[in-house]
Amino acid sequence: MKKIGLTLLTAFVGGALALGAYKVIESKYADNMSFEEKQKVYFTSNKTAPVVSSTGSLDFTEAAAAVTPAVVHIRTSYSSKSGGSGQDQLEQMFGDMFGQRMPQRGPQQASGSGVIISTDGYIVTNNHVVDKADKITVATNDHRTFDAKVIGTDPSTDLALIKVSATNLPIVKLGNSDEVRVGEWVLAVGNPFNLNSTVTAGIVSAKGRNIGIIGSNDSEDDNPFGRTRSQQSTPKLNKAIESFIQTDAAINPGNSGGALVNTKGELVGINAAIASHTGSYEGYGFAIPVNLAKKVLNDIKKYGTVKRGFVGVSFTELNPDVAQQLGINNSNGLYVNDLVAGGGAQQAGIQKGDIIEKVEGVPVYESSDLQERVGRLQPGDKINMTVLRDGKEKNFEVTLKADAAPSTRTAAVSKSAEELFNRLGASFSPLTPAEKAKFHVSSGVKVTQVRPGRVFDNFEIPVGSVITSINKSPINNVADIDKAITNLRNGNLVISGYYPDGTNFNNMFQVQ
C-alpha cells in the first residue's frame, strides 16, 4: 500500500509540476501571439454551438447573443487645450458620423463604441473616438467600468488599440472580411450613450468603398499611393487607406468603433462612419474590413506603431471623363502621375504615364483595390503589378519601402495610471539587443509613436528616442511604465533617456 501511495503521490506532484510549467510557457509565448492566434487557442478551449441560418429562416439571436457582451461603451473627456477630436469640420459636411459629441462649458466629452478582441483587455475602436482624449472610460455590457490607456493609433485607417486592466473578458471572434459578399446579411452592434448595446440588421451594400473621409482635413502629409479623387495642379495628399464595407444596417451616432458581424457572430468590420445630411441613419454605413484591422492592431501591439510598406506612386483613378482629359483610351485602372524618388515602384521600373491594371493578377478599378492590399503588407514584402504601357501589358515585382519620414503622431489631469499614460502621448516597443548595444544601455524602450499635444510632443522627444527610466525606475516594457508613473515624487514625473542621436536627456513635468 505504501508503494502504491508513493506512486500516486509522485504522479500527482509530477502532473502538478508539468501543468505549472505549461502555464508558465503558455503565458510567455502568448505575448508573442497575434490576436488571431490567441483567439484560436481561446475558441479551441471554449467551444460554442454553431450558428446556423438560411435565407429561408433567418435568425440573428445566436449571433447577437455571442457578440453583445464584448461590445463596450467608450466615453472620453477633453480639456479645452486638447480641442477635442477633429470631427467638427466633418460634421458640417456629412452630419455627425463620428460618435456623439456634447458641447458644454469646461471639459468636452464624447462617446463611441469598442470591441473586445482579447480576454486580457485589448479593445479596438476608431482613432477619432479616442483622438486627443485626456481620459478614456470603458463601460462593459455587464455594467463594469474601467479606465483605459491608448496602446497606439493609426490615423491612416482610423483605428486605435486601447487596453483596460482586466482578465477573462468576453471577446468577439475575428472573421474573414475577404469572404464577405455583397448581399449577405450582417449585424451592426454598438454601445452608444451607454444604452447597453444596440443591434441592427442589414445587408452588405458594397465593398472597397473610398469616400474620402479619413485624413480629409489633413493637408500636411504626402501620400505615396497618390490622389484618389480629382487631379489638381497642387495636390493636397494624405496617407488614408479607405476600403470600406458599405452596409444599410442602421449605424447611428455613438456606434463608431462598434462591430459589424456576419450571421455566425464573426467580426468582419469595425463601424466607422455614416453618410448623412441629418447626422442620423439614412442607409449608408461604412465599416473598416477586419482583415485590414488585424494587421494594424497586431503591429501596434507588437511594435507600438504600424509598419507599413509603400508602393511609391501618385495616381489618379480613371473614368471616361478623366481619360478624356488625359487624352488616353483606357477608362479603367490607376493612371501613374508621379513616382517617389527611390521608391519601390521607381526601382521596379514603373514609369509616369503607366496605367496600373492589376495587382497580384486581380483587376484594379479603384484606389481601394490597391490600397487595402498594400495596407496589409510590411516593408520589404513584394507585390506583383501589371501595368499598361504603349498599349502593351508589362509585369513588375515591386518591393515595398518603409515611409522615408514617419510622422505618425495622435490621443491622450488626474493621477490614475491610465490617464498619465495617455497624457504621455506615446507608444513604445522593447529594445533589441542591437539597440541596447548602440545606446550602451541595459534597459529601455524605444519610442515608436508620438501623438500631438501630449507630453512627449511638448518636450520634443521624437520617434526613435530611448526611454531608460521613469522616476529612476528601469523601463523595459509598457508594464514597467505603468508601475513607474504611479510612483510619483512630490507630484513630479522624471523621464530619462536618449535622443536618436545618442544625446541623453532628463525631463521633468508636474502632475496636477
PDB file of C-alpha atoms in Angstrom, residues 90 94 97-98 126-128 154-159 209-218 223 228 237-244 272-273 288 292:
ATOM      1  CA  LEU A  90     -16.584  66.832 -40.864  1.00  0.00           C
ATOM      2  CA  PHE A  94     -21.589  64.927 -43.625  1.00  0.00           C
ATOM      3  CA  MET A  97     -20.614  60.448 -38.437  1.00  0.00           C
ATOM      4  CA  PHE A  98     -18.076  60.045 -35.677  1.00  0.00           C
ATOM      5  CA  ASN A 126     -11.825  54.177 -34.072  1.00  0.00           C
ATOM      6  CA  ASN A 127      -8.952  56.617 -33.841  1.00  0.00           C
ATOM      7  CA  HIS A 128     -11.419  59.505 -33.941  1.00  0.00           C
ATOM      8  CA  ASP A 154      -3.315  54.556 -36.873  1.00  0.00           C
ATOM      9  CA  PRO A 155      -4.951  57.672 -38.325  1.00  0.00           C
ATOM     10  CA  SER A 156      -4.422  56.286 -41.845  1.00  0.00           C
ATOM     11  CA  THR A 157      -7.083  53.630 -41.247  1.00  0.00           C
ATOM     12  CA  ASP A 158      -8.932  55.392 -38.381  1.00  0.00           C
ATOM     13  CA  LEU A 159      -8.145  52.539 -35.987  1.00  0.00           C
ATOM     14  CA  ARG A 209     -15.694  51.954 -50.876  1.00  0.00           C
ATOM     15  CA  ASN A 210     -13.429  55.016 -50.838  1.00  0.00           C
ATOM     16  CA  ILE A 211     -15.431  58.004 -49.557  1.00  0.00           C
ATOM     17  CA  GLY A 212     -12.596  60.446 -48.877  1.00  0.00           C
ATOM     18  CA  ILE A 213     -13.290  60.849 -45.144  1.00  0.00           C
ATOM     19  CA  ILE A 214     -10.071  59.734 -43.449  1.00  0.00           C
ATOM     20  CA  GLY A 215      -7.474  62.486 -43.406  1.00  0.00           C
ATOM     21  CA  SER A 216      -9.681  64.850 -45.391  1.00  0.00           C
ATOM     22  CA  ASN A 217      -8.737  67.733 -43.092  1.00  0.00           C
ATOM     23  CA  ASP A 218      -5.009  66.918 -43.043  1.00  0.00           C
ATOM     24  CA  ASN A 223       0.560  60.005 -49.847  1.00  0.00           C
ATOM     25  CA  THR A 228      -7.836  59.160 -55.007  1.00  0.00           C
ATOM     26  CA  LEU A 237      -2.290  64.389 -50.376  1.00  0.00           C
ATOM     27  CA  ASN A 238      -2.785  62.143 -47.358  1.00  0.00           C
ATOM     28  CA  LYS A 239      -1.978  58.608 -46.337  1.00  0.00           C
ATOM     29  CA  ALA A 240      -5.545  57.475 -45.808  1.00  0.00           C
ATOM     30  CA  ILE A 241      -6.341  53.852 -46.596  1.00  0.00           C
ATOM     31  CA  GLU A 242     -10.041  53.521 -47.311  1.00  0.00           C
ATOM     32  CA  SER A 243     -11.663  50.311 -48.470  1.00  0.00           C
ATOM     33  CA  PHE A 244     -14.895  50.370 -46.500  1.00  0.00           C
ATOM     34  CA  ALA A 272     -16.511  53.883 -38.721  1.00  0.00           C
ATOM     35  CA  ALA A 273     -18.879  56.355 -40.378  1.00  0.00           C
ATOM     36  CA  ILE A 288     -13.263  49.070 -41.842  1.00  0.00           C
ATOM     37  CA  LEU A 292      -7.013  45.230 -42.655  1.00  0.00           C
TER      38      LEU A 292
END
